[in-house]
Coordinates of C-alpha atoms in Angstrom, one line a residue:
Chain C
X1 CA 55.9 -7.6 111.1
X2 CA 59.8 -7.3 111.1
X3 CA 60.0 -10.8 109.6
X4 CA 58.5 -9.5 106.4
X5 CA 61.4 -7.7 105.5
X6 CA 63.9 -10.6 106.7
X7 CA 62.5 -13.5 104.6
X8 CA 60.5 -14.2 101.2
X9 CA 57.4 -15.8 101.3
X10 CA 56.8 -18.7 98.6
X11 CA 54.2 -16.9 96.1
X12 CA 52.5 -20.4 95.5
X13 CA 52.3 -21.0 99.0
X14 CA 50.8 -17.6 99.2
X15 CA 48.0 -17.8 97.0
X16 CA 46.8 -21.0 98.6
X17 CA 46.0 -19.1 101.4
X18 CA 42.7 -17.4 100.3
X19 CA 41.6 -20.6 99.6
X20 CA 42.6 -22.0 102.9
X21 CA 40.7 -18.8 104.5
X22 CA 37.3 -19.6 102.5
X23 CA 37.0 -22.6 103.2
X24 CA 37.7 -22.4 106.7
X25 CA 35.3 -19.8 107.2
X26 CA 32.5 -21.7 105.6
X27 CA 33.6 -24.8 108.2
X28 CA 33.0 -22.2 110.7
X29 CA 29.7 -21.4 109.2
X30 CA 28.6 -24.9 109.9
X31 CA 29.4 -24.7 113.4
X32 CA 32.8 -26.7 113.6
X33 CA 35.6 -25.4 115.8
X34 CA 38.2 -27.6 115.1
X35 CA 39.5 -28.8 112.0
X36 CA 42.5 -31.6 111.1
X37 CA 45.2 -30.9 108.1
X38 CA 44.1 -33.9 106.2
X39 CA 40.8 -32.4 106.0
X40 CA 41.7 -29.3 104.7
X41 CA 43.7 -31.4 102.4
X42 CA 40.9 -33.5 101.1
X43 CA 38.4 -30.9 100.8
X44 CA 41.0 -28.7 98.4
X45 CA 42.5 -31.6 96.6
X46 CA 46.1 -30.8 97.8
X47 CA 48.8 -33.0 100.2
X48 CA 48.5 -32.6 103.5
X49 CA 52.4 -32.2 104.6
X50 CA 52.2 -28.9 101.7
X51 CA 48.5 -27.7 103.2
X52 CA 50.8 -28.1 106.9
X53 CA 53.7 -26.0 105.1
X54 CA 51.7 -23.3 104.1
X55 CA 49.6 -23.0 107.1
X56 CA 53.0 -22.7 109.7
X57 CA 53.5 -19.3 107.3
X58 CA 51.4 -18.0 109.9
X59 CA 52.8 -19.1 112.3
X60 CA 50.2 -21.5 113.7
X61 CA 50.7 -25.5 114.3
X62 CA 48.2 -27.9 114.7
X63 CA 48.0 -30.1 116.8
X64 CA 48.4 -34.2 116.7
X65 CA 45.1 -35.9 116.7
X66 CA 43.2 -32.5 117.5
X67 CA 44.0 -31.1 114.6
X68 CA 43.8 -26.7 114.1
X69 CA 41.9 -24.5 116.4
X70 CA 39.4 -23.3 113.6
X71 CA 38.7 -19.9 115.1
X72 CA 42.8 -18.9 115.5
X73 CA 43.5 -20.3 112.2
X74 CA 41.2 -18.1 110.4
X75 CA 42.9 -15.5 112.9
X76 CA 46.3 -16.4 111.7
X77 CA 45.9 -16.3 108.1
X78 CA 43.9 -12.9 108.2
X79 CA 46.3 -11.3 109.8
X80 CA 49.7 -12.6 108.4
X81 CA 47.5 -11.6 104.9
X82 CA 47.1 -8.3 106.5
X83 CA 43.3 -8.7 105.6
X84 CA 42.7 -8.7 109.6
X85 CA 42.7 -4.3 109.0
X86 CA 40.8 -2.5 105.8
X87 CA 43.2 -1.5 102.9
X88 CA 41.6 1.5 100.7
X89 CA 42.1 1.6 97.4
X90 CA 42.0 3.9 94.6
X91 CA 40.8 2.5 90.8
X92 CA 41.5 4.4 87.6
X93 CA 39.9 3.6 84.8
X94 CA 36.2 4.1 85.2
X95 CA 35.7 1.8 81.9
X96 CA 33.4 -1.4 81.9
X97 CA 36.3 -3.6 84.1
X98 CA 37.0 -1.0 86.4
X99 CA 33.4 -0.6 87.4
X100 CA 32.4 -4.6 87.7
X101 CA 35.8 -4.4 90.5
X102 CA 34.1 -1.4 92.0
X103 CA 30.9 -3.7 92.5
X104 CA 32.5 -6.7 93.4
X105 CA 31.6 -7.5 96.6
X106 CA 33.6 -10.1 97.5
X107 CA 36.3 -7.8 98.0
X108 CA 35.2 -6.8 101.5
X109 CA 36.1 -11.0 102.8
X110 CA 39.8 -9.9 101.9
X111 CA 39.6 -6.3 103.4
X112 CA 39.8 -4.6 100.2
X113 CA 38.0 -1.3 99.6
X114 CA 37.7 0.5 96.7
X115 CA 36.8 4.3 98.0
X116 CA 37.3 6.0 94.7
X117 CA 37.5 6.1 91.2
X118 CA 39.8 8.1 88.1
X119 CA 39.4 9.1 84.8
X120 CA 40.0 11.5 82.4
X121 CA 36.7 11.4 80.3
X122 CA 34.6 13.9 81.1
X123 CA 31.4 12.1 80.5
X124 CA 32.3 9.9 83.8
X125 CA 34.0 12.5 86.1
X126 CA 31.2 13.3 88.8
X127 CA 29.3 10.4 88.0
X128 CA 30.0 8.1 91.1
X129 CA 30.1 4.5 90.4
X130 CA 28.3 2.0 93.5
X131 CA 28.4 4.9 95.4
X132 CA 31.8 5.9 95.0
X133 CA 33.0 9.3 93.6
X134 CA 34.8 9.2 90.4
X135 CA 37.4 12.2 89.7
X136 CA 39.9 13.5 87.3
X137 CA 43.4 11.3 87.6
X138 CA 45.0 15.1 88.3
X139 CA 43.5 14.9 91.7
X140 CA 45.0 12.0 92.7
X141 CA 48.0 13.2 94.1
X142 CA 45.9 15.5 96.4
X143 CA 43.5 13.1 97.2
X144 CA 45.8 10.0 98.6
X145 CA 47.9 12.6 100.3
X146 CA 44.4 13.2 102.1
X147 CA 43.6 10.5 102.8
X148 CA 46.1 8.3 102.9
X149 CA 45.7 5.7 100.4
X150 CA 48.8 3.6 99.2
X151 CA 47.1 1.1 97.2
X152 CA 45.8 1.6 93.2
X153 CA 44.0 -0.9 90.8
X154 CA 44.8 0.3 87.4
X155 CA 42.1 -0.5 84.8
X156 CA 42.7 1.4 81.6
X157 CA 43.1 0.5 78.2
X158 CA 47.3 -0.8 77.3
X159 CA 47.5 3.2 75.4
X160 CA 46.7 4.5 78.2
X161 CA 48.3 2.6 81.2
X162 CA 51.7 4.2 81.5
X163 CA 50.7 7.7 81.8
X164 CA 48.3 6.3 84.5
X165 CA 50.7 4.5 86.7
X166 CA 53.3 7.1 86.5
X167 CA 50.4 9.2 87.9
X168 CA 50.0 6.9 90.4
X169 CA 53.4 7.2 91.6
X170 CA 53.5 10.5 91.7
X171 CA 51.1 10.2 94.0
X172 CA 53.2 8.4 96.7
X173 CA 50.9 5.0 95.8
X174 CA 53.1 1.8 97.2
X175 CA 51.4 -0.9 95.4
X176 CA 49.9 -1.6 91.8
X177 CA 47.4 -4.1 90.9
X178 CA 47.3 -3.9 87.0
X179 CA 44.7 -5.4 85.0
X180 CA 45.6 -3.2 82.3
X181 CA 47.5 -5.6 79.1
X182 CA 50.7 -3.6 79.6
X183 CA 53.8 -4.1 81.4
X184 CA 54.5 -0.9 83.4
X185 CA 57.8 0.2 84.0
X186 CA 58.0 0.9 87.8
X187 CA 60.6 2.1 90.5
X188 CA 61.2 -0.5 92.5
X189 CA 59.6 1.0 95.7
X190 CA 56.5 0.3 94.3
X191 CA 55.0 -3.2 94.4
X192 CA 53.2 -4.1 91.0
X193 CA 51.3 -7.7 90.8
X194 CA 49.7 -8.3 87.5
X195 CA 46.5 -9.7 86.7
X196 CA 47.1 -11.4 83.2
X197 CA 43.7 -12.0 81.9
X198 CA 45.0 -13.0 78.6
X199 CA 47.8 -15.2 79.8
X200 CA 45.4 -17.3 81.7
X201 CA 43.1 -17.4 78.7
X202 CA 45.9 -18.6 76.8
X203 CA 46.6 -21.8 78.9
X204 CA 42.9 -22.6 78.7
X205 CA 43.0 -22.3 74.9
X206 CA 45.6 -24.9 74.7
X207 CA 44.2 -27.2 76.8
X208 CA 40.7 -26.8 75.1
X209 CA 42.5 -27.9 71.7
X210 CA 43.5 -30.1 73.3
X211 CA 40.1 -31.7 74.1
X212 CA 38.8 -30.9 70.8
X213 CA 41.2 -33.2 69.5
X214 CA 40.8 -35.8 71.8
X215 CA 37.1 -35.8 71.3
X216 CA 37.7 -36.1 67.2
X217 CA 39.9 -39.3 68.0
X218 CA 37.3 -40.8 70.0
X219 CA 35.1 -39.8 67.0
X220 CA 37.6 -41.9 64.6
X221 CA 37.9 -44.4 66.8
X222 CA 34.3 -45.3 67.7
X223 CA 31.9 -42.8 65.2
X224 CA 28.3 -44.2 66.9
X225 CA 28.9 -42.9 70.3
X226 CA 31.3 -39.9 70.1
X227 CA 29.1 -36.7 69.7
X228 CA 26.8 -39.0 72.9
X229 CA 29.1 -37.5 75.9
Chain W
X1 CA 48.3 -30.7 66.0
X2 CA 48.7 -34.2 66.7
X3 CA 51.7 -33.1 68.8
X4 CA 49.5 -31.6 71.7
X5 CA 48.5 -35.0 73.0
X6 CA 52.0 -36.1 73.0
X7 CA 53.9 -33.8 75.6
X8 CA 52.9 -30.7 77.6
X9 CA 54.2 -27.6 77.1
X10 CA 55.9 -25.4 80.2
X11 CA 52.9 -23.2 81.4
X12 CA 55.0 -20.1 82.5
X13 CA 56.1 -20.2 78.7
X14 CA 52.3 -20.2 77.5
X15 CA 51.7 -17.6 80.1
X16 CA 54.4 -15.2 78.7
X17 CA 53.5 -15.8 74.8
X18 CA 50.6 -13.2 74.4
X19 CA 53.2 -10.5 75.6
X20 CA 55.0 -11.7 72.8
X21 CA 52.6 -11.4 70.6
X22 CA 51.3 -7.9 72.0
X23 CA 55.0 -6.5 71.6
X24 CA 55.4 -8.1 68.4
X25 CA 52.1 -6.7 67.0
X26 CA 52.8 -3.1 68.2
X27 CA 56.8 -3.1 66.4
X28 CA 54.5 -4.7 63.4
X29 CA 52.8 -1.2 63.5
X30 CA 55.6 0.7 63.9
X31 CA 56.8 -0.4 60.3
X32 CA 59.2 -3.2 61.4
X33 CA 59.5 -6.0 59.7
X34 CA 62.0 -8.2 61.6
X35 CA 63.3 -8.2 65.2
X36 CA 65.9 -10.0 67.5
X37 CA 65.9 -12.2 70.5
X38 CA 68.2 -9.8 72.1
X39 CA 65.5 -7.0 71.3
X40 CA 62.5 -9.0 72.1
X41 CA 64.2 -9.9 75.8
X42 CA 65.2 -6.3 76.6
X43 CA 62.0 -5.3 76.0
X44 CA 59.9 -7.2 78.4
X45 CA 62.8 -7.4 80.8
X46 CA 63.3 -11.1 80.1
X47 CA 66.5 -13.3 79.4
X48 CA 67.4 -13.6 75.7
X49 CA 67.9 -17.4 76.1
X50 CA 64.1 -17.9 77.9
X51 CA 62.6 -15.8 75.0
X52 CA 64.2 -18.2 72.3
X53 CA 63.2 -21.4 74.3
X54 CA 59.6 -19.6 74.4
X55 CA 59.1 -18.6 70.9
X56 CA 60.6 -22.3 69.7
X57 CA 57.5 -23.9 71.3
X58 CA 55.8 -22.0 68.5
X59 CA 57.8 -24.2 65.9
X60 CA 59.9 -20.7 64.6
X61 CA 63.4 -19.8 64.6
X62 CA 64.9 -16.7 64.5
X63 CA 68.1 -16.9 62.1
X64 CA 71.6 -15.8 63.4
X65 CA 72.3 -11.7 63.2
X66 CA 69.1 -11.5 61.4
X67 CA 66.2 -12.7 64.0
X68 CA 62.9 -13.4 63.4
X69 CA 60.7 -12.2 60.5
X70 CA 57.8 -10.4 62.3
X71 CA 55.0 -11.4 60.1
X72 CA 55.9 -15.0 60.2
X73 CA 56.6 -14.8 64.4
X74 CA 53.0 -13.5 64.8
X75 CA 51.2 -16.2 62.9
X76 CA 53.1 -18.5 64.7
X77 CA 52.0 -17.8 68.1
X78 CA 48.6 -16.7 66.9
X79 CA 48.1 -20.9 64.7
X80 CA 50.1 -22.5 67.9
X81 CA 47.4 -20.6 70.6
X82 CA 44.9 -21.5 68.4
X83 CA 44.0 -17.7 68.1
X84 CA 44.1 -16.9 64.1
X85 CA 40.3 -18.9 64.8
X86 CA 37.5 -17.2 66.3
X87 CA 36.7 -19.4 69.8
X88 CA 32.6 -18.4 70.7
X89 CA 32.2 -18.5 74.6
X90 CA 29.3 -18.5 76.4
X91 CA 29.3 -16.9 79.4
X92 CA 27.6 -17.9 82.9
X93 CA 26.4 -15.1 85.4
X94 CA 25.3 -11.9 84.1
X95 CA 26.4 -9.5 86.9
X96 CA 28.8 -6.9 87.2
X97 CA 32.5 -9.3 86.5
X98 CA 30.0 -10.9 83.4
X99 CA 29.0 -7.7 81.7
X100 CA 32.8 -6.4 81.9
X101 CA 33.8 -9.6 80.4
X102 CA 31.3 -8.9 77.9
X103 CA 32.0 -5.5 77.1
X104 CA 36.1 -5.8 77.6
X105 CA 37.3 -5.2 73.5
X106 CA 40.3 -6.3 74.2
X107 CA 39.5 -10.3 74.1
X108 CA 38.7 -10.1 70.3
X109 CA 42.7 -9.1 69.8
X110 CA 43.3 -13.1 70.9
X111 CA 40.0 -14.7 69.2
X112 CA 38.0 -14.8 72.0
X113 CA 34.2 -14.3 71.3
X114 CA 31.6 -14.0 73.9
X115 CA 28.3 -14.6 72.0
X116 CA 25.8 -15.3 74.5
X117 CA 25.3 -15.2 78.0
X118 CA 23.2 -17.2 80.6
X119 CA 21.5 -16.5 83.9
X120 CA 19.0 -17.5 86.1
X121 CA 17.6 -14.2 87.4
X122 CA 14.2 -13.3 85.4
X123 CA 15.6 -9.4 85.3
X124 CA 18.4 -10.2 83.5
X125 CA 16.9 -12.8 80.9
X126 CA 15.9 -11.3 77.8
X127 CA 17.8 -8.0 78.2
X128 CA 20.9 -8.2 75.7
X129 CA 24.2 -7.0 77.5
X130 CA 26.4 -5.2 74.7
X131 CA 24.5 -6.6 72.2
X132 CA 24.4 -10.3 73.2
X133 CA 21.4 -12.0 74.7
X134 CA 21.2 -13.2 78.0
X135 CA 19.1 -17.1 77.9
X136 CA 17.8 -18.6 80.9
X137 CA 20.3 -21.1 82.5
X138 CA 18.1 -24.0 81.1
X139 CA 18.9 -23.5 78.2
X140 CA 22.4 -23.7 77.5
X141 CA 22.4 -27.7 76.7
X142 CA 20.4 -26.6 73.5
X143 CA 22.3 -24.4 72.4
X144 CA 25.0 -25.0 73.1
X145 CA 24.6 -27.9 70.9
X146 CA 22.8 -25.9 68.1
X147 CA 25.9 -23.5 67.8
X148 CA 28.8 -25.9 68.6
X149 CA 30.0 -23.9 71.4
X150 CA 32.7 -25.6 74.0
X151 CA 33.6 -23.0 75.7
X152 CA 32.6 -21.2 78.7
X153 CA 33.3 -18.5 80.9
X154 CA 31.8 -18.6 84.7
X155 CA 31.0 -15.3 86.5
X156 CA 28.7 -16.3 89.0
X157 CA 29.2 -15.7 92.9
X158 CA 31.0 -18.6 94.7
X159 CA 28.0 -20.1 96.0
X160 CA 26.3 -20.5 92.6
X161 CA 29.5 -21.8 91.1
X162 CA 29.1 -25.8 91.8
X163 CA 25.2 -25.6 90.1
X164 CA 25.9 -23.2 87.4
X165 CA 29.6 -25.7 86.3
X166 CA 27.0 -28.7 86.3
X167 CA 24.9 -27.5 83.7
X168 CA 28.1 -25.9 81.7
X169 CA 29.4 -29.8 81.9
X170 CA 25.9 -31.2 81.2
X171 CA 25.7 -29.1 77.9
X172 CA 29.0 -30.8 76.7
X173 CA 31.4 -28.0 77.0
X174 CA 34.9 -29.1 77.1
X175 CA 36.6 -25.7 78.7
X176 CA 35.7 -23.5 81.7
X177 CA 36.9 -20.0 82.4
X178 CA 36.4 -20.2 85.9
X179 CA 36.3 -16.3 87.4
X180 CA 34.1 -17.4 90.6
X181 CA 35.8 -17.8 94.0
X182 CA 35.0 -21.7 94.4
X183 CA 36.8 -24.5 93.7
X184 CA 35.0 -26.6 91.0
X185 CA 34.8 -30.4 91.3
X186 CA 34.6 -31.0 87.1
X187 CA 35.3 -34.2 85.3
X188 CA 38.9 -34.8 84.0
X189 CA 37.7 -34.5 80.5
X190 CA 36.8 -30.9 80.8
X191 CA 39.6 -28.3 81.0
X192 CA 39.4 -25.7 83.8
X193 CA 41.7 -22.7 84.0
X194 CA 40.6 -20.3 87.3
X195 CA 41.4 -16.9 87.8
X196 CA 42.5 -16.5 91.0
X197 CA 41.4 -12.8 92.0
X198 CA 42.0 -13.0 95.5
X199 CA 45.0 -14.9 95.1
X200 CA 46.8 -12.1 93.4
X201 CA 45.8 -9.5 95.6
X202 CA 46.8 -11.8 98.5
X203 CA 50.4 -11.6 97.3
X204 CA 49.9 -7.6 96.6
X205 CA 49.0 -7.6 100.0
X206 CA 52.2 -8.8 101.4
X207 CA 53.9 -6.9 99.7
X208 CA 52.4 -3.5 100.3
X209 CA 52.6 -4.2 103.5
X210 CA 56.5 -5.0 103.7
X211 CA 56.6 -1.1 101.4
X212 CA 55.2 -0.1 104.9
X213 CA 57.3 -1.4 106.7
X214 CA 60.1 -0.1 104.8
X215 CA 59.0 3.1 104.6
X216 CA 58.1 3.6 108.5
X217 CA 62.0 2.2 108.8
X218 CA 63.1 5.0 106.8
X219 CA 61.1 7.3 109.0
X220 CA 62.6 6.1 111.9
X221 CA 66.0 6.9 110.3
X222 CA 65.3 10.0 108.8
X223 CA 62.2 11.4 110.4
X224 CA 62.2 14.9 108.6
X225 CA 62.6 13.1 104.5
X226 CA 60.3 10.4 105.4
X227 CA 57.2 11.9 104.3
X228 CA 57.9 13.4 101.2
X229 CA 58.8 10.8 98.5

């Protein structure tokens, strides 16, 4: 754990890993064992000397011609993702996007889990969501105290995220995922990642114009076959 | 428009231009009228000489001591992202991450329309999800063709993903907003853009766990402070 502290992971390198971890989990699945870099490689589209890279993060080689234990890799990359132990998490924002995270299951594969939700609309406080309770934001500070939690997944509207997060901190929370549209202004003790919904949205609109235009040139270019396709 | 098929713009740039937009739009209703690189940068926390390369991909210039005029900035981004159109979306998977896409208001602030969504289980068919109605898988070529949609949005857990994206590609959509945890295997003429759930929290992971760390250090220093904060 000490390293963490000494070194910076690279972030691209870090989000390959979930992929990495799924699909060596459905490998296992099918009954392999073992599993070679170029495979991994081929089956996710990358290069194999990066895939290499980004597996020896965890501090697991494989080996010439034998290729990765399949069973310590998984290992490996659960725990250097910390996803080998159960993080809880608090949501706030009890709206429609906070409630499809609360019912996502495929959190649990990554040790996520939500145990409760916030709000401030009556209409939802005391109304538990999947199970889990939902209660007024001004318990919050009680409530991670009690049990712990470090973690929050902030789902309001922009107008309403700041007062929210600051909430959050308050409450001694040590790390942010916002899918609210707004950039919060944080301490720096706290870590923040950002889900930018509208950002990706915005590279696919680009590259759909894209298309659209291609597909009108092909039109011009040859009018009897382009709307065939 | 003819430009897009000549060079590619810098994706971190598209990424940061609907926080442009957002800020602008919100000084817009605070009665401005005009605003500065300088401003613009301090605001989001971003270098002033960044913000002007971004904004120039738009085709705008702010002028020297005066800046940009605000009206003119915003229909810039808006006609360069392709969002003063409407874009209709269908959307694949009608669970819980579907009907939050749905239901999520925000999306019509950047011209994205959900009109219709598809699934393939008989209790969802037929039952309209915020007012849209939910077809049978089978029957997206059709109408897809009928309304002239392109684009689609897919919801549906990983191992549904590969089947679902067939028939999305089959009905002649040319864009996928890929939310499900799979890789898709998709022809090079239609434009994918995944949002990589698990990849952020992956690197929020890290993180909060080197706040731990941190925060069990300062413990060890200063046993009695440690737990307050």
């Amino acid at each position: 754990m000490r390293s963490l502290t000494k070194k910076a992971f690279p972030q691209p390198s870090i989000r390959r890993l979930p992929g990495y971890l799924r699909l060596l989990r459905q490998f296992r699945e099918e009954g392999w064992d073992r599993i070679s870099c170029t495979r991994i490689a081929s089956e996710l589209d990358l290069d194999s000397t990066q895939v290499r890279k980004d597996l020896s993060l965890t501090g697991i080689a494989g080996k010439p011609r034998i290729g990765y234990d399949l069973e310590s890799l998984i290992a490996a990359i659960e725990s250097f993702l910390t996803w080998d132990k159960t993080t809880d998490a608090f949501l706030v924002g009890a709206g429609s996007l906070g409630r499809a995270l609360i019912g996502y299951e495929n959190f649990g594969n990554f040790g996520l889990r939500i145990i409760a939700a916030f709000d401030v609309s009556d209409n939802r406080i005391g109304v538990p969501i999947h199970g889990r309770p939902v209660y007024h934001l001004r318990e919050m500070p009680r409530l991670a105290s009690e049990l712990g939690v470090t973690l929050g997944i902030l789902t309001v509207p922009a107008g309403a995220a700041e007062e929210a997060a600051a909430v959050m901190v308050e409450s001694g929370l040590l790390g942010i995922w916002n899918f609210a549209p707004a950039k919060l202004d944080l301490p720096a003790s706290v870590a923040v990642e950002n889900v930018e919904l509208v950002s990706s949205f915005a590279v696919l609109a680009l590259d759909l114009a894209k298309r659209h235009e291609q597909r009108a040139g092909a039109a011009e270019r040859n009018p009897r076959t382009a709307g065939v396709q």
